[in-house]
PDB file of C-alpha atoms in Angstrom:
ATOM      1  CA  MET U  30      66.649 137.515  -6.735  1.00 86.00           C
ATOM      2  CA  PRO U  31      66.282 133.757  -7.311  1.00 93.00           C
ATOM      3  CA  ALA U  32      63.973 132.381  -9.977  1.00 95.00           C
ATOM      4  CA  VAL U  33      62.450 129.890  -7.541  1.00 96.00           C
ATOM      5  CA  HIS U  34      62.470 129.967  -3.760  1.00 96.00           C
ATOM      6  CA  THR U  35      60.399 127.746  -1.490  1.00 96.00           C
ATOM      7  CA  GLN U  36      60.395 127.396   2.262  1.00 95.00           C
ATOM      8  CA  GLY U  37      58.768 124.324   3.769  1.00 94.00           C
ATOM      9  CA  LEU U  38      56.390 124.011   0.816  1.00 95.00           C
ATOM     10  CA  SER U  39      53.992 121.095   1.318  1.00 94.00           C
ATOM     11  CA  LYS U  40      50.931 119.504  -0.209  1.00 93.00           C
ATOM     12  CA  ILE U  41      49.463 116.527   1.645  1.00 90.00           C
ATOM     13  CA  TYR U  42      46.497 114.738   0.113  1.00 89.00           C
ATOM     14  CA  ASP U  43      43.871 112.815   2.065  1.00 85.00           C
ATOM     15  CA  ASN U  44      45.681 109.552   1.287  1.00 84.00           C
ATOM     16  CA  GLY U  45      48.882 110.916   2.848  1.00 80.00           C
ATOM     17  CA  ARG U  46      50.684 111.353  -0.451  1.00 85.00           C
ATOM     18  CA  GLY U  47      52.062 114.526  -1.959  1.00 88.00           C
ATOM     19  CA  CYS U  48      55.252 116.283  -0.841  1.00 89.00           C
ATOM     20  CA  ARG U  49      56.456 117.677   2.464  1.00 91.00           C
ATOM     21  CA  ASN U  50      58.573 120.595   3.648  1.00 93.00           C
ATOM     22  CA  ILE U  51      60.414 121.280   0.402  1.00 93.00           C
ATOM     23  CA  THR U  52      62.929 124.104   0.802  1.00 94.00           C
ATOM     24  CA  LEU U  53      64.621 124.875  -2.477  1.00 93.00           C
ATOM     25  CA  THR U  54      66.278 127.749  -4.340  1.00 95.00           C
ATOM     26  CA  VAL U  55      66.898 127.889  -8.094  1.00 95.00           C
ATOM     27  CA  GLY U  56      68.955 130.771  -9.442  1.00 94.00           C
ATOM     28  CA  LYS U  57      67.961 132.942 -12.386  1.00 94.00           C
ATOM     29  CA  GLY U  58      69.275 131.417 -15.629  1.00 94.00           C
ATOM     30  CA  GLU U  59      69.947 128.067 -13.993  1.00 94.00           C
ATOM     31  CA  ALA U  60      68.921 124.679 -15.356  1.00 94.00           C
ATOM     32  CA  PHE U  61      67.604 122.554 -12.494  1.00 94.00           C
ATOM     33  CA  GLY U  62      66.821 118.845 -12.674  1.00 91.00           C
ATOM     34  CA  PHE U  63      64.103 117.333 -10.490  1.00 88.00           C
ATOM     35  CA  LEU U  64      64.451 113.565 -10.179  1.00 84.00           C
ATOM     36  CA  GLY U  65      62.604 110.775  -8.472  1.00 80.00           C
ATOM     37  CA  PRO U  66      60.704 107.546  -9.131  1.00 76.00           C
ATOM     38  CA  ASN U  67      57.003 107.546  -9.980  1.00 75.00           C
ATOM     39  CA  GLY U  68      54.966 108.635  -6.968  1.00 77.00           C
ATOM     40  CA  ALA U  69      57.810 110.600  -5.400  1.00 79.00           C
ATOM     41  CA  GLY U  70      55.840 113.871  -5.366  1.00 86.00           C
ATOM     42  CA  LYS U  71      57.651 115.674  -8.194  1.00 87.00           C
ATOM     43  CA  SER U  72      54.594 116.619 -10.244  1.00 87.00           C
ATOM     44  CA  THR U  73      52.716 117.765  -7.130  1.00 91.00           C
ATOM     45  CA  PHE U  74      55.582 120.126  -6.299  1.00 92.00           C
ATOM     46  CA  VAL U  75      55.713 121.511  -9.860  1.00 92.00           C
ATOM     47  CA  LYS U  76      51.936 122.028  -9.910  1.00 93.00           C
ATOM     48  CA  MET U  77      52.247 124.130  -6.757  1.00 95.00           C
ATOM     49  CA  LEU U  78      54.959 126.239  -8.366  1.00 95.00           C
ATOM     50  CA  VAL U  79      52.880 126.955 -11.468  1.00 93.00           C
ATOM     51  CA  GLY U  80      49.734 127.679  -9.453  1.00 93.00           C
ATOM     52  CA  LEU U  81      47.645 124.614 -10.312  1.00 93.00           C
ATOM     53  CA  VAL U  82      47.648 123.138  -6.798  1.00 93.00           C
ATOM     54  CA  ARG U  83      47.193 125.083  -3.570  1.00 94.00           C
ATOM     55  CA  PRO U  84      49.816 124.229  -0.894  1.00 94.00           C
ATOM     56  CA  SER U  85      48.890 122.708   2.439  1.00 92.00           C
ATOM     57  CA  GLY U  86      51.697 124.639   4.092  1.00 93.00           C
ATOM     58  CA  GLY U  87      54.856 126.623   3.529  1.00 94.00           C
ATOM     59  CA  GLU U  88      55.438 129.317   0.945  1.00 94.00           C
ATOM     60  CA  GLY U  89      57.085 129.872  -2.404  1.00 95.00           C
ATOM     61  CA  GLU U  90      58.040 132.639  -4.811  1.00 96.00           C
ATOM     62  CA  LEU U  91      58.938 132.970  -8.487  1.00 97.00           C
ATOM     63  CA  PHE U  92      61.236 135.940  -9.079  1.00 96.00           C
ATOM     64  CA  GLY U  93      59.945 137.444  -5.836  1.00 94.00           C
ATOM     65  CA  SER U  94      56.225 137.035  -6.606  1.00 96.00           C
ATOM     66  CA  PRO U  95      54.114 134.561  -4.597  1.00 96.00           C
ATOM     67  CA  ILE U  96      53.424 131.295  -6.422  1.00 95.00           C
ATOM     68  CA  GLY U  97      49.930 131.255  -7.895  1.00 92.00           C
ATOM     69  CA  SER U  98      49.786 135.028  -8.221  1.00 94.00           C
ATOM     70  CA  LEU U  99      49.089 136.700 -11.566  1.00 93.00           C
ATOM     71  CA  GLU U 100      52.563 138.262 -11.483  1.00 94.00           C
ATOM     72  CA  ALA U 101      54.193 134.849 -11.101  1.00 94.00           C
ATOM     73  CA  ARG U 102      52.030 133.181 -13.743  1.00 92.00           C
ATOM     74  CA  ARG U 103      53.001 135.786 -16.331  1.00 92.00           C
ATOM     75  CA  LEU U 104      56.600 134.579 -16.114  1.00 94.00           C
ATOM     76  CA  ILE U 105      55.871 130.872 -16.645  1.00 94.00           C
ATOM     77  CA  GLY U 106      55.969 128.499 -19.585  1.00 94.00           C
ATOM     78  CA  TYR U 107      54.656 125.054 -18.653  1.00 93.00           C
ATOM     79  CA  LEU U 108      54.656 121.700 -20.433  1.00 89.00           C
ATOM     80  CA  PRO U 109      52.687 119.183 -18.324  1.00 86.00           C
ATOM     81  CA  GLU U 110      53.406 115.486 -18.451  1.00 79.00           C
ATOM     82  CA  LEU U 111      49.818 114.702 -19.458  1.00 75.00           C
ATOM     83  CA  TYR U 112      49.198 117.048 -22.389  1.00 78.00           C
ATOM     84  CA  ARG U 113      46.042 116.794 -24.521  1.00 84.00           C
ATOM     85  CA  TYR U 114      45.041 118.937 -27.514  1.00 88.00           C
ATOM     86  CA  PRO U 115      41.797 118.846 -29.534  1.00 91.00           C
ATOM     87  CA  GLU U 116      42.612 116.458 -32.359  1.00 92.00           C
ATOM     88  CA  TRP U 117      40.388 118.277 -34.866  1.00 94.00           C
ATOM     89  CA  LEU U 118      42.491 121.455 -34.596  1.00 95.00           C
ATOM     90  CA  THR U 119      45.671 122.059 -36.554  1.00 95.00           C
ATOM     91  CA  GLY U 120      48.906 122.720 -34.724  1.00 94.00           C
ATOM     92  CA  GLU U 121      48.697 126.394 -35.700  1.00 94.00           C
ATOM     93  CA  GLU U 122      45.138 126.618 -34.366  1.00 95.00           C
ATOM     94  CA  VAL U 123      46.252 125.163 -31.039  1.00 94.00           C
ATOM     95  CA  MET U 124      48.982 127.792 -30.952  1.00 94.00           C
ATOM     96  CA  ARG U 125      46.512 130.582 -31.813  1.00 93.00           C
ATOM     97  CA  MET U 126      44.298 129.435 -28.945  1.00 92.00           C
ATOM     98  CA  HIS U 127      47.243 129.731 -26.556  1.00 91.00           C
ATOM     99  CA  ALA U 128      48.203 133.091 -28.067  1.00 91.00           C
ATOM    100  CA  GLY U 129      44.689 134.343 -27.233  1.00 90.00           C
ATOM    101  CA  LEU U 130      45.090 133.167 -23.640  1.00 87.00           C
ATOM    102  CA  LEU U 131      48.362 135.086 -23.501  1.00 88.00           C
ATOM    103  CA  GLY U 132      46.738 138.226 -24.885  1.00 86.00           C
ATOM    104  CA  LEU U 133      49.021 138.430 -27.913  1.00 84.00           C
ATOM    105  CA  GLU U 134      47.925 140.706 -30.768  1.00 81.00           C
ATOM    106  CA  ASN U 135      47.182 139.025 -34.112  1.00 80.00           C
ATOM    107  CA  LEU U 136      50.279 140.178 -36.027  1.00 77.00           C
ATOM    108  CA  ASP U 137      52.600 139.539 -33.096  1.00 81.00           C
ATOM    109  CA  ALA U 138      50.974 136.157 -32.475  1.00 88.00           C
ATOM    110  CA  LYS U 139      51.348 135.092 -36.117  1.00 89.00           C
ATOM    111  CA  SER U 140      55.102 135.738 -36.222  1.00 90.00           C
ATOM    112  CA  LYS U 141      55.694 134.139 -32.822  1.00 92.00           C
ATOM    113  CA  ILE U 142      53.659 131.050 -33.707  1.00 94.00           C
ATOM    114  CA  ARG U 143      55.683 130.490 -36.869  1.00 92.00           C
ATOM    115  CA  ALA U 144      58.987 131.017 -35.012  1.00 93.00           C
ATOM    116  CA  ARG U 145      58.083 128.626 -32.183  1.00 93.00           C
ATOM    117  CA  LEU U 146      56.827 125.885 -34.539  1.00 94.00           C
ATOM    118  CA  ASP U 147      60.082 126.113 -36.488  1.00 94.00           C
ATOM    119  CA  GLU U 148      62.099 126.130 -33.278  1.00 92.00           C
ATOM    120  CA  VAL U 149      60.641 122.840 -32.015  1.00 90.00           C
ATOM    121  CA  GLY U 150      60.891 121.095 -35.393  1.00 90.00           C
ATOM    122  CA  ILE U 151      57.220 121.115 -36.475  1.00 92.00           C
ATOM    123  CA  GLY U 152      57.669 123.705 -39.239  1.00 91.00           C
ATOM    124  CA  LYS U 153      55.189 123.419 -42.122  1.00 91.00           C
ATOM    125  CA  ARG U 154      53.391 120.562 -40.412  1.00 94.00           C
ATOM    126  CA  GLY U 155      51.741 123.205 -38.274  1.00 93.00           C
ATOM    127  CA  SER U 156      48.925 123.166 -40.851  1.00 93.00           C
ATOM    128  CA  ASP U 157      48.265 119.455 -40.161  1.00 94.00           C
ATOM    129  CA  ARG U 158      45.587 118.414 -37.692  1.00 95.00           C
ATOM    130  CA  VAL U 159      46.676 117.173 -34.284  1.00 93.00           C
ATOM    131  CA  LYS U 160      45.160 113.743 -34.986  1.00 93.00           C
ATOM    132  CA  GLN U 161      47.815 113.335 -37.696  1.00 94.00           C
ATOM    133  CA  TYR U 162      50.636 113.968 -35.211  1.00 92.00           C
ATOM    134  CA  SER U 163      52.589 111.227 -33.510  1.00 88.00           C
ATOM    135  CA  LYS U 164      52.959 111.387 -29.724  1.00 85.00           C
ATOM    136  CA  GLY U 165      56.383 112.887 -30.211  1.00 85.00           C
ATOM    137  CA  MET U 166      55.002 115.585 -32.529  1.00 89.00           C
ATOM    138  CA  GLN U 167      52.269 116.413 -30.013  1.00 89.00           C
ATOM    139  CA  GLN U 168      54.948 116.773 -27.360  1.00 88.00           C
ATOM    140  CA  ARG U 169      56.834 119.171 -29.647  1.00 90.00           C
ATOM    141  CA  LEU U 170      53.597 121.136 -30.027  1.00 93.00           C
ATOM    142  CA  GLY U 171      53.273 121.337 -26.242  1.00 91.00           C
ATOM    143  CA  LEU U 172      56.816 122.641 -25.990  1.00 91.00           C
ATOM    144  CA  ALA U 173      56.031 125.272 -28.645  1.00 94.00           C
ATOM    145  CA  CYS U 174      53.000 126.371 -26.592  1.00 94.00           C
ATOM    146  CA  ALA U 175      55.161 126.633 -23.469  1.00 94.00           C
ATOM    147  CA  LEU U 176      57.629 128.853 -25.350  1.00 94.00           C
ATOM    148  CA  LEU U 177      55.026 131.071 -27.035  1.00 93.00           C
ATOM    149  CA  GLY U 178      54.933 133.793 -24.400  1.00 90.00           C
ATOM    150  CA  ASP U 179      58.741 134.074 -24.186  1.00 91.00           C
ATOM    151  CA  PRO U 180      58.666 133.046 -20.495  1.00 94.00           C
ATOM    152  CA  ASP U 181      61.424 133.764 -18.007  1.00 95.00           C
ATOM    153  CA  ILE U 182      61.133 130.272 -16.536  1.00 96.00           C
ATOM    154  CA  LEU U 183      60.135 126.993 -18.166  1.00 95.00           C
ATOM    155  CA  PHE U 184      58.656 124.137 -16.152  1.00 95.00           C
ATOM    156  CA  LEU U 185      59.020 121.023 -18.293  1.00 89.00           C
ATOM    157  CA  ASP U 186      57.510 117.754 -17.072  1.00 84.00           C
ATOM    158  CA  GLU U 187      59.080 114.926 -19.104  1.00 78.00           C
ATOM    159  CA  PRO U 188      59.603 117.150 -22.197  1.00 75.00           C
ATOM    160  CA  SER U 189      60.903 114.409 -24.528  1.00 73.00           C
ATOM    161  CA  SER U 190      59.536 111.169 -23.054  1.00 70.00           C
ATOM    162  CA  ALA U 191      57.450 110.344 -26.166  1.00 66.00           C
ATOM    163  CA  MET U 192      60.174 111.105 -28.684  1.00 75.00           C
ATOM    164  CA  ASP U 193      62.582 108.870 -30.535  1.00 79.00           C
ATOM    165  CA  PRO U 194      66.350 109.240 -29.950  1.00 80.00           C
ATOM    166  CA  VAL U 195      66.691 111.853 -32.707  1.00 83.00           C
ATOM    167  CA  GLY U 196      63.848 113.909 -31.261  1.00 80.00           C
ATOM    168  CA  ARG U 197      65.268 113.695 -27.733  1.00 81.00           C
ATOM    169  CA  ARG U 198      68.623 114.928 -28.975  1.00 85.00           C
ATOM    170  CA  GLU U 199      66.975 117.853 -30.789  1.00 86.00           C
ATOM    171  CA  VAL U 200      65.014 118.838 -27.679  1.00 83.00           C
ATOM    172  CA  ARG U 201      68.161 118.564 -25.579  1.00 85.00           C
ATOM    173  CA  GLU U 202      69.956 120.913 -27.991  1.00 89.00           C
ATOM    174  CA  LEU U 203      67.014 123.334 -27.818  1.00 90.00           C
ATOM    175  CA  LEU U 204      67.141 123.324 -24.016  1.00 89.00           C
ATOM    176  CA  LEU U 205      70.858 124.075 -24.106  1.00 91.00           C
ATOM    177  CA  GLU U 206      70.179 126.976 -26.484  1.00 91.00           C
ATOM    178  CA  LEU U 207      67.447 128.329 -24.197  1.00 91.00           C
ATOM    179  CA  LYS U 208      69.863 128.074 -21.303  1.00 91.00           C
ATOM    180  CA  LYS U 209      72.405 130.137 -23.260  1.00 92.00           C
ATOM    181  CA  ARG U 210      69.719 132.802 -23.739  1.00 91.00           C
ATOM    182  CA  GLY U 211      69.385 133.095 -19.973  1.00 92.00           C
ATOM    183  CA  LYS U 212      66.125 131.197 -19.546  1.00 94.00           C
ATOM    184  CA  THR U 213      65.605 129.381 -16.259  1.00 96.00           C
ATOM    185  CA  LEU U 214      64.771 125.712 -16.787  1.00 95.00           C
ATOM    186  CA  PHE U 215      63.069 123.441 -14.259  1.00 95.00           C
ATOM    187  CA  LEU U 216      63.283 119.971 -15.747  1.00 90.00           C
ATOM    188  CA  ASN U 217      61.272 117.111 -14.284  1.00 85.00           C
ATOM    189  CA  SER U 218      62.497 114.041 -16.142  1.00 75.00           C
ATOM    190  CA  HIS U 219      63.111 110.309 -15.974  1.00 68.00           C
ATOM    191  CA  LEU U 220      65.631 110.617 -18.830  1.00 68.00           C
ATOM    192  CA  MET U 221      68.859 110.812 -16.891  1.00 72.00           C
ATOM    193  CA  GLU U 222      70.981 111.705 -19.911  1.00 75.00           C
ATOM    194  CA  ASP U 223      68.898 114.880 -20.404  1.00 77.00           C
ATOM    195  CA  VAL U 224      69.429 116.006 -16.813  1.00 81.00           C
ATOM    196  CA  GLU U 225      73.129 115.144 -16.940  1.00 79.00           C
ATOM    197  CA  ALA U 226      73.645 117.018 -20.234  1.00 83.00           C
ATOM    198  CA  VAL U 227      71.539 120.111 -19.509  1.00 88.00           C
ATOM    199  CA  CYS U 228      71.279 120.774 -15.776  1.00 89.00           C
ATOM    200  CA  ASP U 229      73.604 122.659 -13.426  1.00 89.00           C
ATOM    201  CA  ARG U 230      72.042 121.338 -10.218  1.00 91.00           C
ATOM    202  CA  MET U 231      69.508 118.714  -9.292  1.00 88.00           C
ATOM    203  CA  ALA U 232      67.434 117.332  -6.439  1.00 89.00           C
ATOM    204  CA  LEU U 233      66.147 113.837  -5.716  1.00 85.00           C
ATOM    205  CA  MET U 234      62.642 113.231  -4.374  1.00 84.00           C
ATOM    206  CA  LEU U 235      61.502 110.021  -2.704  1.00 83.00           C
ATOM    207  CA  ASN U 236      58.169 109.367  -0.987  1.00 83.00           C
ATOM    208  CA  GLY U 237      57.332 113.062  -0.803  1.00 86.00           C
ATOM    209  CA  ASP U 238      60.655 114.143   0.702  1.00 87.00           C
ATOM    210  CA  MET U 239      63.633 115.806  -0.931  1.00 87.00           C
ATOM    211  CA  ILE U 240      66.467 113.512   0.145  1.00 82.00           C
ATOM    212  CA  ARG U 241      69.419 114.887  -1.861  1.00 80.00           C
ATOM    213  CA  SER U 242      70.294 118.113  -3.680  1.00 83.00           C
ATOM    214  CA  GLY U 243      73.400 119.744  -5.096  1.00 82.00           C
ATOM    215  CA  SER U 244      75.346 120.407  -8.275  1.00 84.00           C
ATOM    216  CA  VAL U 245      75.376 117.616 -10.834  1.00 77.00           C
ATOM    217  CA  PRO U 246      79.204 117.208 -10.709  1.00 72.00           C
ATOM    218  CA  ASP U 247      79.206 117.140  -6.896  1.00 73.00           C
ATOM    219  CA  MET U 248      76.392 114.605  -6.737  1.00 69.00           C
ATOM    220  CA  LEU U 249      78.290 112.355  -9.131  1.00 65.00           C
ATOM    221  CA  LYS U 250      81.700 113.032  -7.645  1.00 60.00           C
ATOM    222  CA  THR U 251      83.572 109.778  -7.365  1.00 54.00           C
ATOM    223  CA  LYS U 252      86.950 108.337  -8.154  1.00 58.00           C
ATOM    224  CA  VAL U 253      87.318 107.160 -11.719  1.00 73.00           C
ATOM    225  CA  ARG U 254      87.047 103.398 -12.123  1.00 80.00           C
ATOM    226  CA  TRP U 255      89.665 101.837 -14.401  1.00 85.00           C
ATOM    227  CA  ARG U 256      89.607  98.408 -16.024  1.00 87.00           C
ATOM    228  CA  PHE U 257      92.640  96.570 -17.394  1.00 90.00           C
ATOM    229  CA  LYS U 258      92.370  93.557 -19.697  1.00 90.00           C
ATOM    230  CA  VAL U 259      95.476  91.462 -19.037  1.00 88.00           C
ATOM    231  CA  GLY U 260      96.843  88.262 -20.554  1.00 87.00           C
ATOM    232  CA  GLY U 261      99.241  85.879 -18.807  1.00 84.00           C
ATOM    233  CA  PHE U 262      97.990  86.959 -15.401  1.00 83.00           C
ATOM    234  CA  SER U 263      98.485  84.971 -12.223  1.00 79.00           C
ATOM    235  CA  LEU U 264      96.809  85.648  -8.881  1.00 78.00           C
ATOM    236  CA  LEU U 265     100.291  85.377  -7.372  1.00 79.00           C
ATOM    237  CA  LEU U 266     101.067  88.725  -9.028  1.00 83.00           C
ATOM    238  CA  LEU U 267      98.069  90.524  -7.536  1.00 86.00           C
ATOM    239  CA  ASP U 268      99.673  91.298  -4.162  1.00 87.00           C
ATOM    240  CA  TRP U 269     102.859  92.487  -5.899  1.00 87.00           C
ATOM    241  CA  LEU U 270     100.936  94.831  -8.188  1.00 88.00           C
ATOM    242  CA  GLN U 271      99.014  96.303  -5.242  1.00 89.00           C
ATOM    243  CA  GLU U 272     102.160  96.788  -3.168  1.00 88.00           C
ATOM    244  CA  GLU U 273     104.116  98.427  -5.991  1.00 87.00           C
ATOM    245  CA  SER U 274     101.291 100.700  -7.142  1.00 87.00           C
ATOM    246  CA  GLY U 275      99.632 101.461  -3.809  1.00 86.00           C
ATOM    247  CA  VAL U 276      96.270 100.674  -5.446  1.00 86.00           C
ATOM    248  CA  VAL U 277      93.625  98.180  -4.351  1.00 89.00           C
ATOM    249  CA  LEU U 278      92.885  95.868  -7.283  1.00 88.00           C
ATOM    250  CA  THR U 279      90.187  93.291  -7.878  1.00 88.00           C
ATOM    251  CA  ALA U 280      90.572  90.499 -10.411  1.00 86.00           C
ATOM    252  CA  GLU U 281      87.797  88.886 -12.423  1.00 80.00           C
ATOM    253  CA  VAL U 282      89.095  85.355 -13.003  1.00 70.00           C
ATOM    254  CA  PRO U 283      86.545  82.728 -14.169  1.00 65.00           C
ATOM    255  CA  ALA U 284      86.807  79.453 -12.252  1.00 61.00           C
ATOM    256  CA  ASP U 285      87.435  77.480 -15.439  1.00 61.00           C
ATOM    257  CA  ALA U 286      89.790  80.005 -17.041  1.00 57.00           C
ATOM    258  CA  GLY U 287      93.006  78.675 -18.574  1.00 59.00           C
ATOM    259  CA  TRP U 288      96.387  80.207 -17.819  1.00 61.00           C
ATOM    260  CA  ASP U 289      96.484  81.967 -21.209  1.00 67.00           C
ATOM    261  CA  GLU U 290      92.996  83.479 -21.086  1.00 79.00           C
ATOM    262  CA  PRO U 291      92.799  87.239 -20.446  1.00 86.00           C
ATOM    263  CA  VAL U 292      91.306  88.505 -17.193  1.00 87.00           C
ATOM    264  CA  TRP U 293      90.014  91.884 -16.077  1.00 87.00           C
ATOM    265  CA  LEU U 294      91.643  93.888 -13.297  1.00 90.00           C
ATOM    266  CA  GLU U 295      89.698  96.774 -11.803  1.00 89.00           C
ATOM    267  CA  ALA U 296      90.602  99.696  -9.518  1.00 86.00           C
ATOM    268  CA  GLU U 297      89.369 103.117  -8.409  1.00 81.00           C
ATOM    269  CA  LEU U 298      92.051 105.690  -9.223  1.00 79.00           C
ATOM    270  CA  GLU U 299      92.415 109.360  -8.387  1.00 70.00           C
ATOM    271  CA  ASP U 300      94.351 110.314 -11.520  1.00 71.00           C
ATOM    272  CA  GLU U 301      95.771 109.053 -14.803  1.00 79.00           C
ATOM    273  CA  TYR U 302      99.271 108.810 -13.320  1.00 82.00           C
ATOM    274  CA  ARG U 303      98.208 105.792 -11.259  1.00 83.00           C
ATOM    275  CA  ALA U 304      96.726 104.181 -14.357  1.00 86.00           C
ATOM    276  CA  ALA U 305      99.953 104.752 -16.299  1.00 89.00           C
ATOM    277  CA  LEU U 306     101.964 103.248 -13.421  1.00 89.00           C
ATOM    278  CA  LEU U 307      99.779 100.135 -13.411  1.00 89.00           C
ATOM    279  CA  ASN U 308     100.140  99.822 -17.188  1.00 90.00           C
ATOM    280  CA  ALA U 309     103.937  99.923 -16.850  1.00 92.00           C
ATOM    281  CA  LEU U 310     104.013  97.415 -13.979  1.00 90.00           C
ATOM    282  CA  ILE U 311     101.804  94.970 -15.872  1.00 89.00           C
ATOM    283  CA  VAL U 312     104.068  95.088 -18.929  1.00 90.00           C
ATOM    284  CA  GLU U 313     107.220  94.932 -16.742  1.00 88.00           C
ATOM    285  CA  GLN U 314     106.121  91.567 -15.357  1.00 86.00           C
ATOM    286  CA  GLY U 315     105.742  90.109 -18.839  1.00 86.00           C
ATOM    287  CA  MET U 316     101.961  90.213 -18.954  1.00 87.00           C
ATOM    288  CA  THR U 317     100.102  91.343 -22.044  1.00 89.00           C
ATOM    289  CA  LEU U 318      98.038  94.510 -21.690  1.00 91.00           C
ATOM    290  CA  TYR U 319      95.168  94.218 -24.168  1.00 90.00           C
ATOM    291  CA  GLU U 320      93.090  97.132 -22.991  1.00 89.00           C
ATOM    292  CA  SER U 321      93.087  99.928 -20.412  1.00 87.00           C
ATOM    293  CA  ASN U 322      90.139 102.280 -20.021  1.00 86.00           C
ATOM    294  CA  ALA U 323      88.316 104.511 -17.562  1.00 78.00           C
ATOM    295  CA  TYR U 324      84.631 105.068 -16.954  1.00 69.00           C
ATOM    296  CA  ARG U 325      82.825 107.457 -14.663  1.00 61.00           C
ATOM    297  CA  GLU U 326      79.610 106.915 -12.799  1.00 57.00           C
ATOM    298  CA  LYS U 327      76.568 107.908 -14.835  1.00 61.00           C
ATOM    299  CA  LEU U 328      73.554 109.679 -13.378  1.00 59.00           C
ATOM    300  CA  GLU U 329      71.395 106.610 -13.941  1.00 62.00           C
ATOM    301  CA  ASP U 330      73.824 104.483 -11.898  1.00 65.00           C
ATOM    302  CA  TRP U 331      73.835 107.120  -9.147  1.00 63.00           C
ATOM    303  CA  PHE U 332      70.033 107.270  -9.137  1.00 63.00           C
ATOM    304  CA  LEU U 333      69.589 103.510  -8.911  1.00 65.00           C
ATOM    305  CA  GLU U 334      72.203 103.201  -6.178  1.00 63.00           C
ATOM    306  CA  THR U 335      70.636 106.034  -4.150  1.00 63.00           C
ATOM    307  CA  VAL U 336      67.065 104.687  -4.195  1.00 64.00           C
ATOM    308  CA  SER U 337      68.056 101.021  -3.963  1.00 62.00           C
ATOM    309  CA  GLY U 338      66.797  99.363  -0.803  1.00 58.00           C
ATOM    310  CA  ARG U 339      64.488 102.246   0.102  1.00 57.00           C
ATOM    311  CA  ASP U 340      60.739 101.744   0.316  1.00 58.00           C
ATOM    312  CA  GLN U 341      58.925 103.385  -2.583  1.00 55.00           C
ATOM    313  CA  ARG U 342      55.220 104.056  -2.505  1.00 56.00           C
ATOM    314  CA  GLY U 343      54.665 103.805  -6.275  1.00 52.00           C
ATOM    315  CA  GLU U 344      52.358 105.957  -8.318  1.00 42.00           C
ATOM    316  CA  SER U 345      51.064 109.030  -6.533  1.00 40.00           C
ATOM    317  CA  ARG U 346      47.807 110.840  -6.781  1.00 37.00           C
TER     318      ARG U 346
END
């Protein structure tokens, strides 16, 4: 039984925004990344899944229970993008309030509150008032609240957007640990490195429609791009290199470059053998090989390339 299953799930607001006909399945124990620019409809879709927004059409289930039902809500931990906590309360008091909503007994709640505060890196600062917390600390507190009921599935809307690089790394490590424990993660994030590091599959939303979905490796699948920094290069050698190697090369040669200045050669290669062959051919012709390296497409590059040139409606309701 999948953790999440929707069929044609839609929510259309009076202004025409929202999301339309989203059919999606997320397996139990899977980490799923939900991407899209502001206004794409991501938060609307998540709010339907957690029962905060009633759909205009379609249907959805969490572990076989209809979305919005009491059975489905019992399985959820949710960190919204716009979190607010009473600033006069301490972190522990905020947690106790959530424990009461979950129906946890006092002794059980006390031990779980301490464990969750330690887990998200708040620790002894749980006795401090919320007004003394930075935005990143408040976000940690929200994550602790989402984890308090030991949910089967976590819906996390930008879980580390307010944190510094150290905090984002710590949250990323926590998400990986939760994934190892078998928790299902639904990650709505603009931080591409988080999705790339944590998620098994992902989907891309744009203007209320889901335009792409698949495994992270498959979505990023591309030939590896290699760059070669070469000295003593002449454009006369370019055709020879391409003919001998069977590789299409491009050369970055500044218009005012002297004959002894290094240039960059670039090619898309299927394997390291081709790169080694090019290295050998470059040296064979008496050129100097200063550098040879490979780089793969990053998720951020893929995202920008995919949405480039498409109309985007901006912030949504």
